mmCIF file of C-alpha atoms in Angstrom:
data_model
loop_
_atom_site.group_PDB
_atom_site.id
_atom_site.type_symbol
_atom_site.label_atom_id
_atom_site.label_comp_id
_atom_site.label_asym_id
_atom_site.label_seq_id
_atom_site.Cartn_x
_atom_site.Cartn_y
_atom_site.Cartn_z
ATOM 1 C CA MET A 1 92.437 95.159 107.513
ATOM 2 C CA SER A 2 89.877 95.877 110.484
ATOM 3 C CA ALA A 3 90.189 96.269 114.103
ATOM 4 C CA SER A 4 90.991 92.947 114.026
ATOM 5 C CA ASP A 5 93.455 93.439 112.270
ATOM 6 C CA PRO A 6 96.434 94.162 115.278
ATOM 7 C CA GLU A 7 98.562 96.683 113.006
ATOM 8 C CA LEU A 8 95.725 98.917 112.058
ATOM 9 C CA VAL A 9 95.504 99.051 115.932
ATOM 10 C CA ARG A 10 98.188 99.090 116.408
ATOM 11 C CA LEU A 11 98.674 101.746 114.338
ATOM 12 C CA VAL A 12 95.122 103.753 116.180
ATOM 13 C CA GLY A 13 96.791 103.400 119.339
ATOM 14 C CA LEU A 14 99.672 105.977 117.905
ATOM 15 C CA TRP A 15 96.982 108.928 116.523
ATOM 16 C CA THR A 16 95.007 108.318 120.281
ATOM 17 C CA ALA A 17 98.199 108.011 122.355
ATOM 18 C CA LYS A 18 99.631 111.521 120.278
ATOM 19 C CA ALA A 19 96.092 113.170 120.880
ATOM 20 C CA GLN A 20 96.133 112.070 124.422
ATOM 21 C CA ALA A 21 100.148 114.092 124.582
ATOM 22 C CA ASP A 22 98.763 117.134 123.172
ATOM 23 C CA LEU A 23 95.628 117.392 125.887
ATOM 24 C CA CYS A 24 97.666 116.004 129.038
ATOM 25 C CA LEU A 25 100.057 119.409 127.673
ATOM 26 C CA ALA A 26 97.127 121.640 127.282
ATOM 27 C CA GLU A 27 95.460 120.608 130.783
ATOM 28 C CA LEU A 28 98.488 121.094 132.360
ATOM 29 C CA ALA A 29 99.229 124.253 131.548
ATOM 30 C CA LEU A 30 96.212 125.635 131.906
ATOM 31 C CA GLU A 31 97.214 125.326 135.802
ATOM 32 C CA LEU A 32 99.818 127.218 135.846
ATOM 33 C CA ALA A 33 99.029 130.162 137.929
ATOM 34 C CA ASP A 34 98.970 133.879 135.843
ATOM 35 C CA PRO A 35 100.685 134.752 133.362
ATOM 36 C CA CYS A 36 99.992 131.203 131.873
ATOM 37 C CA PRO A 37 100.757 130.897 127.932
ATOM 38 C CA PHE A 38 97.080 130.435 126.833
ATOM 39 C CA ASP A 39 98.270 130.798 122.873
ATOM 40 C CA LEU A 40 99.339 127.030 123.487
ATOM 41 C CA VAL A 41 96.913 125.982 125.926
ATOM 42 C CA CYS A 42 94.626 126.166 122.143
ATOM 43 C CA TYR A 43 97.718 124.911 119.631
ATOM 44 C CA HIS A 44 97.737 121.290 122.222
ATOM 45 C CA ALA A 45 93.460 121.510 122.447
ATOM 46 C CA GLN A 46 93.966 122.522 118.636
ATOM 47 C CA GLN A 47 96.506 118.999 117.747
ATOM 48 C CA CYS A 48 94.533 116.940 120.574
ATOM 49 C CA ALA A 49 91.295 117.254 118.523
ATOM 50 C CA GLU A 50 92.720 117.091 114.578
ATOM 51 C CA LYS A 51 95.106 113.925 116.148
ATOM 52 C CA TYR A 52 92.202 112.168 118.063
ATOM 53 C CA VAL A 53 89.766 113.066 114.610
ATOM 54 C CA LYS A 54 92.006 111.614 111.568
ATOM 55 C CA SER A 55 92.879 108.323 113.944
ATOM 56 C CA TYR A 56 89.552 107.555 113.702
ATOM 57 C CA LEU A 57 89.981 108.123 109.712
ATOM 58 C CA VAL A 58 92.527 106.398 109.758
ATOM 59 C CA SER A 59 90.482 103.831 111.772
ATOM 60 C CA ARG A 60 88.277 103.866 108.104
ATOM 61 C CA GLN A 61 91.485 103.142 105.927
ATOM 62 C CA ILE A 62 90.839 106.311 104.761
ATOM 63 C CA ASP A 63 93.632 109.183 103.279
ATOM 64 C CA PHE A 64 93.667 112.474 103.853
ATOM 65 C CA PRO A 65 95.739 115.216 103.447
ATOM 66 C CA TYR A 66 97.640 117.681 105.249
ATOM 67 C CA SER A 67 95.389 119.894 106.789
ATOM 68 C CA HIS A 68 94.847 121.096 110.069
ATOM 69 C CA ASP A 69 91.322 122.466 109.238
ATOM 70 C CA LEU A 70 89.066 120.922 111.261
ATOM 71 C CA ARG A 71 85.568 121.489 109.721
ATOM 72 C CA PHE A 72 87.331 120.420 106.493
ATOM 73 C CA LEU A 73 88.849 117.161 108.098
ATOM 74 C CA THR A 74 85.438 116.181 110.410
ATOM 75 C CA GLY A 75 83.168 116.662 107.187
ATOM 76 C CA MET A 76 85.366 113.324 106.262
ATOM 77 C CA ILE A 77 84.173 111.597 110.081
ATOM 78 C CA GLU A 78 80.604 113.141 108.669
ATOM 79 C CA LYS A 79 80.619 111.201 105.731
ATOM 80 C CA ILE A 80 80.955 108.169 107.190
ATOM 81 C CA ILE A 81 78.893 107.932 109.818
ATOM 82 C CA GLY A 82 75.815 110.553 108.128
ATOM 83 C CA ALA A 83 75.302 113.064 110.842
ATOM 84 C CA PRO A 84 76.429 115.435 112.175
ATOM 85 C CA PHE A 85 80.147 115.411 114.240
ATOM 86 C CA CYS A 86 81.177 117.715 117.016
ATOM 87 C CA ARG A 87 80.726 121.405 114.554
ATOM 88 C CA GLU A 88 81.468 123.946 117.469
ATOM 89 C CA THR A 89 85.014 122.330 117.020
ATOM 90 C CA SER A 90 86.434 124.236 113.190
ATOM 91 C CA ALA A 91 86.860 126.788 115.769
ATOM 92 C CA LEU A 92 89.821 125.039 116.918
ATOM 93 C CA SER A 93 90.871 125.444 113.407
ATOM 94 C CA VAL A 94 92.350 128.948 114.327
ATOM 95 C CA HIS A 95 94.767 127.998 116.495
ATOM 96 C CA ALA A 96 96.322 125.589 113.927
ATOM 97 C CA SER A 97 98.698 128.176 112.808
ATOM 98 C CA ARG A 98 98.136 131.545 114.955
ATOM 99 C CA THR A 99 99.186 130.343 118.324
ATOM 100 C CA ARG A 100 102.227 129.600 116.808
ATOM 101 C CA TYR A 101 103.663 132.425 115.005
ATOM 102 C CA PRO A 102 103.406 136.158 115.888
ATOM 103 C CA PHE A 103 100.377 137.996 113.918
ATOM 104 C CA GLU A 104 98.646 141.361 115.081
ATOM 105 C CA ALA A 105 95.904 138.687 116.696
ATOM 106 C CA PRO A 106 95.244 139.139 120.287
ATOM 107 C CA ASP A 107 96.095 136.191 121.932
ATOM 108 C CA PRO A 108 94.028 134.338 123.675
ATOM 109 C CA ASP A 109 92.892 134.637 127.309
ATOM 110 C CA ARG A 110 92.041 131.358 130.290
ATOM 111 C CA ALA A 111 88.041 131.918 128.595
ATOM 112 C CA GLU A 112 89.069 130.658 125.433
ATOM 113 C CA ALA A 113 92.291 128.568 126.426
ATOM 114 C CA GLU A 114 88.974 126.505 128.862
ATOM 115 C CA ARG A 115 87.162 126.654 125.495
ATOM 116 C CA CYS A 116 89.751 124.828 123.547
ATOM 117 C CA VAL A 117 90.287 122.420 126.180
ATOM 118 C CA ASP A 118 87.099 121.285 126.124
ATOM 119 C CA LEU A 119 85.813 120.750 122.758
ATOM 120 C CA SER A 120 89.366 118.420 122.260
ATOM 121 C CA ARG A 121 87.690 116.965 124.991
ATOM 122 C CA GLU A 122 83.814 116.570 122.660
ATOM 123 C CA VAL A 123 86.211 115.614 120.245
ATOM 124 C CA LYS A 124 88.471 112.811 122.050
ATOM 125 C CA GLN A 125 85.148 111.357 123.757
ATOM 126 C CA ALA A 126 83.317 111.100 120.314
ATOM 127 C CA VAL A 127 86.008 109.704 118.108
ATOM 128 C CA LEU A 128 86.913 106.941 121.270
ATOM 129 C CA ALA A 129 82.856 106.152 121.544
ATOM 130 C CA LEU A 130 83.347 105.376 117.421
ATOM 131 C CA LEU A 131 86.398 103.694 117.352
ATOM 132 C CA GLN A 132 84.535 101.579 120.015
ATOM 133 C CA ASN A 133 81.898 100.689 118.681
ATOM 134 C CA ASP A 134 83.979 100.067 115.493
ATOM 135 C CA GLY A 135 85.288 97.463 117.684
ATOM 136 C CA PHE A 136 89.089 99.135 118.294
ATOM 137 C CA PRO A 137 90.021 98.393 122.037
ATOM 138 C CA ILE A 138 90.311 101.568 123.702
ATOM 139 C CA ALA A 139 92.908 102.314 126.211
ATOM 140 C CA ARG A 140 91.344 104.252 129.554
ATOM 141 C CA GLN A 141 92.846 106.830 128.522
ATOM 142 C CA ALA A 142 92.941 110.189 131.305
#
């Protein structure tokens, strides 16, 4: 299968649509007056980045383990492209679980939430560029 395979294009589109939905939620939540649920902003930013990364792995028909570890997942992309890929995003991995459950760690603040959203946007742009270079049709995503 390749970018000319309609089923693969559909699957990649499903992954990117879910990723974009997470980003939209994170961005909307940041617009809330305090007290904003910054932990949930960080969680959805992490989910956005994870799903965009996985969309690229799907496009290359690479099986990936059930993992939220962005360092590991982006490492899989780095092996494909032979170059570093959004190294800073590994900082998002902690938000895959820390923000979903009550831990003793302090909740993130606005600055951390904004940083997480910015990182997820970087992943989005990088993945969409890779997909486009591979010939996948990229629908306009806000």
